[in-house]
mmCIF file of C-alpha atoms and ligand atoms in Angstrom:
data_model
loop_
_atom_site.group_PDB
_atom_site.id
_atom_site.type_symbol
_atom_site.label_atom_id
_atom_site.label_comp_id
_atom_site.label_asym_id
_atom_site.label_seq_id
_atom_site.Cartn_x
_atom_site.Cartn_y
_atom_site.Cartn_z
ATOM 1 C CA MET X 1 -0.004 0.015 0.009
ATOM 2 C CA LEU X 2 1.453 3.305 -1.164
ATOM 3 C CA ILE X 3 0.167 6.573 0.350
ATOM 4 C CA ARG X 4 1.273 9.410 -1.935
ATOM 5 C CA LEU X 5 0.203 12.907 -3.022
ATOM 6 C CA PHE X 6 -2.612 13.235 -5.594
ATOM 7 C CA HIS X 7 -1.555 13.859 -9.221
ATOM 8 C CA GLU X 8 -3.717 15.492 -11.879
ATOM 9 C CA ARG X 9 -3.896 12.173 -13.723
ATOM 10 C CA ASP X 10 -5.718 10.673 -10.645
ATOM 11 C CA ALA X 11 -8.715 12.936 -11.001
ATOM 12 C CA GLN X 12 -11.077 10.502 -12.729
ATOM 13 C CA ALA X 13 -10.164 7.465 -10.662
ATOM 14 C CA VAL X 14 -10.428 9.389 -7.334
ATOM 15 C CA SER X 15 -13.764 10.901 -8.419
ATOM 16 C CA ASN X 16 -14.987 7.345 -9.107
ATOM 17 C CA LEU X 17 -13.808 6.033 -5.753
ATOM 18 C CA VAL X 18 -15.419 8.931 -3.835
ATOM 19 C CA ARG X 19 -18.701 8.476 -5.652
ATOM 20 C CA SER X 20 -18.634 4.730 -5.035
ATOM 21 C CA ALA X 21 -17.945 5.174 -1.292
ATOM 22 C CA LEU X 22 -20.850 7.645 -1.094
ATOM 23 C CA LEU X 23 -23.367 5.735 -3.154
ATOM 24 C CA VAL X 24 -22.557 2.280 -1.743
ATOM 25 C CA SER X 25 -21.419 2.866 1.840
ATOM 26 C CA CYS X 26 -23.123 6.106 2.907
ATOM 27 C CA ALA X 27 -26.353 5.048 1.251
ATOM 28 C CA LYS X 28 -26.897 2.838 4.279
ATOM 29 C CA ASP X 29 -27.138 5.912 6.473
ATOM 30 C CA TYR X 30 -28.555 8.642 4.247
ATOM 31 C CA PRO X 31 -31.611 8.957 1.983
ATOM 32 C CA PRO X 32 -30.954 9.005 -1.790
ATOM 33 C CA GLU X 33 -31.511 12.750 -1.861
ATOM 34 C CA PRO X 34 -29.455 14.770 -1.155
ATOM 35 C CA LEU X 35 -26.796 11.976 -1.243
ATOM 36 C CA ASN X 36 -27.046 11.534 -5.004
ATOM 37 C CA ALA X 37 -26.882 15.310 -5.516
ATOM 38 C CA PHE X 38 -23.761 15.527 -3.381
ATOM 39 C CA ALA X 39 -22.158 12.585 -5.174
ATOM 40 C CA ASP X 40 -22.798 14.357 -8.475
ATOM 41 C CA THR X 41 -20.629 17.253 -7.251
ATOM 42 C CA GLN X 42 -17.633 14.925 -6.717
ATOM 43 C CA THR X 43 -16.396 15.300 -10.282
ATOM 44 C CA PRO X 44 -12.801 15.027 -11.606
ATOM 45 C CA ALA X 45 -12.800 18.863 -11.663
ATOM 46 C CA CYS X 46 -13.701 18.895 -7.962
ATOM 47 C CA MET X 47 -10.806 16.536 -7.250
ATOM 48 C CA LEU X 48 -8.403 18.762 -9.217
ATOM 49 C CA GLU X 49 -9.566 21.731 -7.116
ATOM 50 C CA ARG X 50 -9.012 19.695 -3.923
ATOM 51 C CA GLY X 51 -5.539 18.891 -5.177
ATOM 52 C CA ARG X 52 -4.830 22.591 -5.808
ATOM 53 C CA THR X 53 -6.136 23.922 -2.500
ATOM 54 C CA THR X 54 -5.082 21.161 -0.003
ATOM 55 C CA HIS X 55 -2.498 18.533 0.575
ATOM 56 C CA PHE X 56 -4.442 15.689 -1.009
ATOM 57 C CA TYR X 57 -3.258 12.099 -0.570
ATOM 58 C CA VAL X 58 -4.189 8.902 -2.468
ATOM 59 C CA ALA X 59 -3.832 5.319 -1.213
ATOM 60 C CA GLU X 60 -2.697 3.156 -4.120
ATOM 61 C CA GLU X 61 -2.578 -0.603 -4.364
ATOM 62 C CA ASP X 62 -1.141 -2.241 -7.516
ATOM 63 C CA GLY X 63 -1.636 1.046 -9.381
ATOM 64 C CA VAL X 64 -5.280 1.384 -8.333
ATOM 65 C CA ALA X 65 -6.531 4.299 -6.222
ATOM 66 C CA VAL X 66 -8.382 2.698 -3.305
ATOM 67 C CA GLY X 67 -8.635 5.616 -0.897
ATOM 68 C CA CYS X 68 -8.085 9.323 -0.463
ATOM 69 C CA GLY X 69 -7.993 12.110 2.163
ATOM 70 C CA ALA X 70 -6.830 15.722 2.375
ATOM 71 C CA VAL X 71 -5.688 18.304 4.944
ATOM 72 C CA GLY X 72 -5.809 22.052 4.479
ATOM 73 C CA ALA X 73 -6.930 25.351 5.871
ATOM 74 C CA ASP X 74 -10.184 25.536 7.799
ATOM 75 C CA GLY X 75 -11.094 29.202 7.797
ATOM 76 C CA ASP X 76 -8.521 31.892 8.538
ATOM 77 C CA ASP X 77 -7.017 30.504 11.733
ATOM 78 C CA PRO X 78 -3.627 28.969 10.888
ATOM 79 C CA GLY X 79 -3.840 26.931 14.068
ATOM 80 C CA VAL X 80 -6.790 24.965 12.726
ATOM 81 C CA CYS X 81 -6.420 22.332 10.013
ATOM 82 C CA GLY X 82 -9.358 20.727 8.224
ATOM 83 C CA VAL X 83 -9.584 17.134 7.133
ATOM 84 C CA TYR X 84 -11.467 16.728 3.785
ATOM 85 C CA SER X 85 -12.463 14.165 1.125
ATOM 86 C CA PHE X 86 -11.779 11.098 3.247
ATOM 87 C CA TYR X 87 -13.007 7.938 1.485
ATOM 88 C CA VAL X 88 -12.030 4.309 0.949
ATOM 89 C CA LEU X 89 -13.449 2.116 -1.846
ATOM 90 C CA PRO X 90 -16.197 -0.097 -0.394
ATOM 91 C CA GLU X 91 -14.377 -3.351 -1.233
ATOM 92 C CA TRP X 92 -11.237 -2.040 0.575
ATOM 93 C CA GLN X 93 -12.911 -0.817 3.742
ATOM 94 C CA GLY X 94 -12.081 -2.515 7.035
ATOM 95 C CA ARG X 95 -8.561 -3.394 5.924
ATOM 96 C CA GLY X 96 -6.555 -0.565 7.494
ATOM 97 C CA VAL X 97 -6.493 1.773 4.502
ATOM 98 C CA GLY X 98 -8.316 4.607 6.318
ATOM 99 C CA ARG X 99 -5.903 4.345 9.291
ATOM 100 C CA LYS X 100 -2.914 4.596 6.912
ATOM 101 C CA ILE X 101 -4.387 7.652 5.146
ATOM 102 C CA MET X 102 -5.080 9.325 8.511
ATOM 103 C CA GLU X 103 -1.503 8.655 9.650
ATOM 104 C CA ALA X 104 -0.208 10.348 6.462
ATOM 105 C CA LEU X 105 -2.534 13.342 6.990
ATOM 106 C CA GLU X 106 -1.413 13.736 10.610
ATOM 107 C CA ALA X 107 2.240 13.529 9.553
ATOM 108 C CA ASP X 108 1.708 16.320 6.989
ATOM 109 C CA ASP X 109 3.093 19.787 7.856
ATOM 110 C CA ALA X 110 -0.388 21.313 7.620
ATOM 111 C CA ALA X 111 -1.572 19.089 10.452
ATOM 112 C CA ARG X 112 1.645 19.137 12.448
ATOM 113 C CA GLU X 113 1.589 22.912 12.681
ATOM 114 C CA ALA X 114 -2.017 23.032 13.813
ATOM 115 C CA ARG X 115 -3.238 22.833 17.376
ATOM 116 C CA ARG X 116 -6.543 21.468 16.285
ATOM 117 C CA LEU X 117 -7.769 19.145 13.473
ATOM 118 C CA THR X 118 -11.422 19.494 12.426
ATOM 119 C CA LEU X 119 -13.764 17.548 10.197
ATOM 120 C CA HIS X 120 -17.443 16.994 9.371
ATOM 121 C CA ALA X 121 -18.117 13.279 9.755
ATOM 122 C CA SER X 122 -20.773 11.271 7.977
ATOM 123 C CA ARG X 123 -22.757 8.976 10.215
ATOM 124 C CA THR X 124 -21.101 6.147 8.282
ATOM 125 C CA ALA X 125 -17.620 7.227 9.351
ATOM 126 C CA LEU X 126 -18.356 8.316 12.917
ATOM 127 C CA GLY X 127 -16.985 5.158 14.616
ATOM 128 C CA PHE X 128 -13.851 5.314 12.448
ATOM 129 C CA TYR X 129 -13.060 8.908 13.443
ATOM 130 C CA ARG X 130 -13.700 8.200 17.115
ATOM 131 C CA ARG X 131 -11.256 5.304 16.822
ATOM 132 C CA MET X 132 -8.765 7.751 15.275
ATOM 133 C CA GLY X 133 -9.055 9.943 18.404
ATOM 134 C CA PHE X 134 -11.574 12.606 17.252
ATOM 135 C CA GLY X 135 -14.270 13.805 19.644
ATOM 136 C CA PHE X 136 -17.376 15.978 19.186
ATOM 137 C CA VAL X 137 -16.750 19.753 19.074
ATOM 138 C CA GLY X 138 -17.976 21.141 22.410
ATOM 139 C CA GLY X 139 -19.202 17.671 23.345
ATOM 140 C CA ASP X 140 -22.212 18.130 21.037
ATOM 141 C CA ASP X 141 -22.995 14.758 19.464
ATOM 142 C CA ARG X 142 -25.961 16.003 17.410
ATOM 143 C CA PRO X 143 -25.637 16.115 13.601
ATOM 144 C CA ASP X 144 -26.052 19.409 11.716
ATOM 145 C CA ALA X 145 -28.782 20.070 9.116
ATOM 146 C CA ASP X 146 -26.853 18.007 6.526
ATOM 147 C CA GLY X 147 -26.608 15.031 8.906
ATOM 148 C CA LEU X 148 -22.895 15.597 9.526
ATOM 149 C CA TYR X 149 -21.152 15.535 12.911
ATOM 150 C CA HIS X 150 -18.619 18.266 13.790
ATOM 151 C CA MET X 151 -15.528 16.623 15.200
ATOM 152 C CA GLU X 152 -12.057 17.722 16.315
ATOM 153 C CA LYS X 153 -8.788 16.349 17.574
ATOM 154 C CA LEU X 154 -6.558 18.503 19.746
ATOM 155 C CA ARG X 155 -2.853 18.092 19.242
HETATM 156 C C1 LIG D 1 -14.776 5.679 7.152
HETATM 157 C C2 LIG D 1 -13.715 5.042 6.257
HETATM 158 C C3 LIG D 1 -12.903 6.147 5.600
HETATM 159 C C4 LIG D 1 -12.802 4.212 7.137
HETATM 160 O O1 LIG D 1 -11.774 3.591 6.378
HETATM 161 P P1 LIG D 1 -11.373 2.044 6.524
HETATM 162 O O2 LIG D 1 -10.260 1.758 5.621
HETATM 163 O O3 LIG D 1 -12.635 1.239 6.403
HETATM 164 O O4 LIG D 1 -10.874 2.034 8.097
HETATM 165 P P2 LIG D 1 -9.755 1.105 8.713
HETATM 166 O O5 LIG D 1 -9.912 -0.308 8.200
HETATM 167 O O6 LIG D 1 -8.436 1.751 8.504
HETATM 168 O O7 LIG D 1 -10.121 1.146 10.268
HETATM 169 C C5 LIG D 1 -9.295 1.698 11.208
HETATM 170 C C6 LIG D 1 -9.864 1.405 12.597
HETATM 171 O O8 LIG D 1 -11.126 2.040 12.712
HETATM 172 C C7 LIG D 1 -12.150 1.045 13.014
HETATM 173 N N1 LIG D 1 -13.357 1.413 12.252
HETATM 174 C C8 LIG D 1 -13.462 1.600 10.904
HETATM 175 N N2 LIG D 1 -14.709 1.941 10.602
HETATM 176 C C9 LIG D 1 -15.417 1.889 11.766
HETATM 177 C C10 LIG D 1 -16.773 2.202 12.087
HETATM 178 N N3 LIG D 1 -17.689 2.538 11.167
HETATM 179 N N4 LIG D 1 -17.146 2.092 13.378
HETATM 180 C C11 LIG D 1 -16.244 1.784 14.352
HETATM 181 N N5 LIG D 1 -14.942 1.498 14.084
HETATM 182 C C12 LIG D 1 -14.561 1.602 12.809
HETATM 183 C C13 LIG D 1 -11.587 -0.285 12.543
HETATM 184 O O9 LIG D 1 -12.150 -1.344 13.249
HETATM 185 C C14 LIG D 1 -10.083 -0.109 12.830
HETATM 186 O O10 LIG D 1 -9.888 -0.321 14.189
HETATM 187 P P3 LIG D 1 -8.500 -1.142 14.660
HETATM 188 O O11 LIG D 1 -7.378 -0.365 14.079
HETATM 189 O O12 LIG D 1 -8.608 -1.114 16.126
HETATM 190 O O13 LIG D 1 -8.658 -2.461 14.055
HETATM 191 C C15 LIG D 1 -14.334 4.135 5.185
HETATM 192 O O14 LIG D 1 -15.070 3.114 5.798
HETATM 193 C C16 LIG D 1 -15.252 4.897 4.216
HETATM 194 O O15 LIG D 1 -14.798 5.382 3.184
HETATM 195 N N6 LIG D 1 -16.580 4.944 4.536
HETATM 196 C C17 LIG D 1 -17.592 5.465 3.605
HETATM 197 C C18 LIG D 1 -17.368 6.917 3.172
HETATM 198 C C19 LIG D 1 -17.383 7.920 4.277
HETATM 199 O O16 LIG D 1 -18.259 7.964 5.111
HETATM 200 N N7 LIG D 1 -16.277 8.675 4.366
HETATM 201 C C20 LIG D 1 -16.127 9.724 5.323
HETATM 202 C C21 LIG D 1 -16.801 10.959 4.918
HETATM 203 S S1 LIG D 1 -16.827 12.153 6.216
#
């Protein structure tokens, strides 16, 4: 398993894997709409933008992109680092890929220089992020209007 930075040539494959994780895995926890609408925004162009604006990593196995995740600014506070676009292909979930991506993100300078990591967790990924040491912001375990949980990890 290779964890490396995203290249422009990954855009289509990473878009496919994100859409697959959403439409297969998150579909267990969310109604088709707005899940389908959100999945439709996860285009190759969206991945290229993620690659331009964050430190975006890809997990690769035998030349195939099986997972991804990014770290980058969250607002204007340089002490806060956001985690974005965190997905593993359904057939690769539960095999340690997500943990390896998170280790790479936490080793990235953007995360190392921050005092706080933040993310918006899907219900599907909640248990994973808790296992990775994230807790609810302000202890509030209620989802927002989009059904996402606001989580953080203090460093
Ligand atoms: C959430 C996700 C990224 C986790 O990746 P993964 O490769 O399946 O996770 P790993 O196999 O690396 O798991 C690491 C640890 O977390 C635990 N874990 C993983 N998913 C879990 C869950 N849903 N609930 C509780 N624990 C979980 C594993 O048991 C493992 O624990 P261990 O190290 O003690 O054995 C992946 O399942 C996924 O893409 N889900 C669907 C898309 C999604 O919701 N993405 C997040 C958007 S915010």
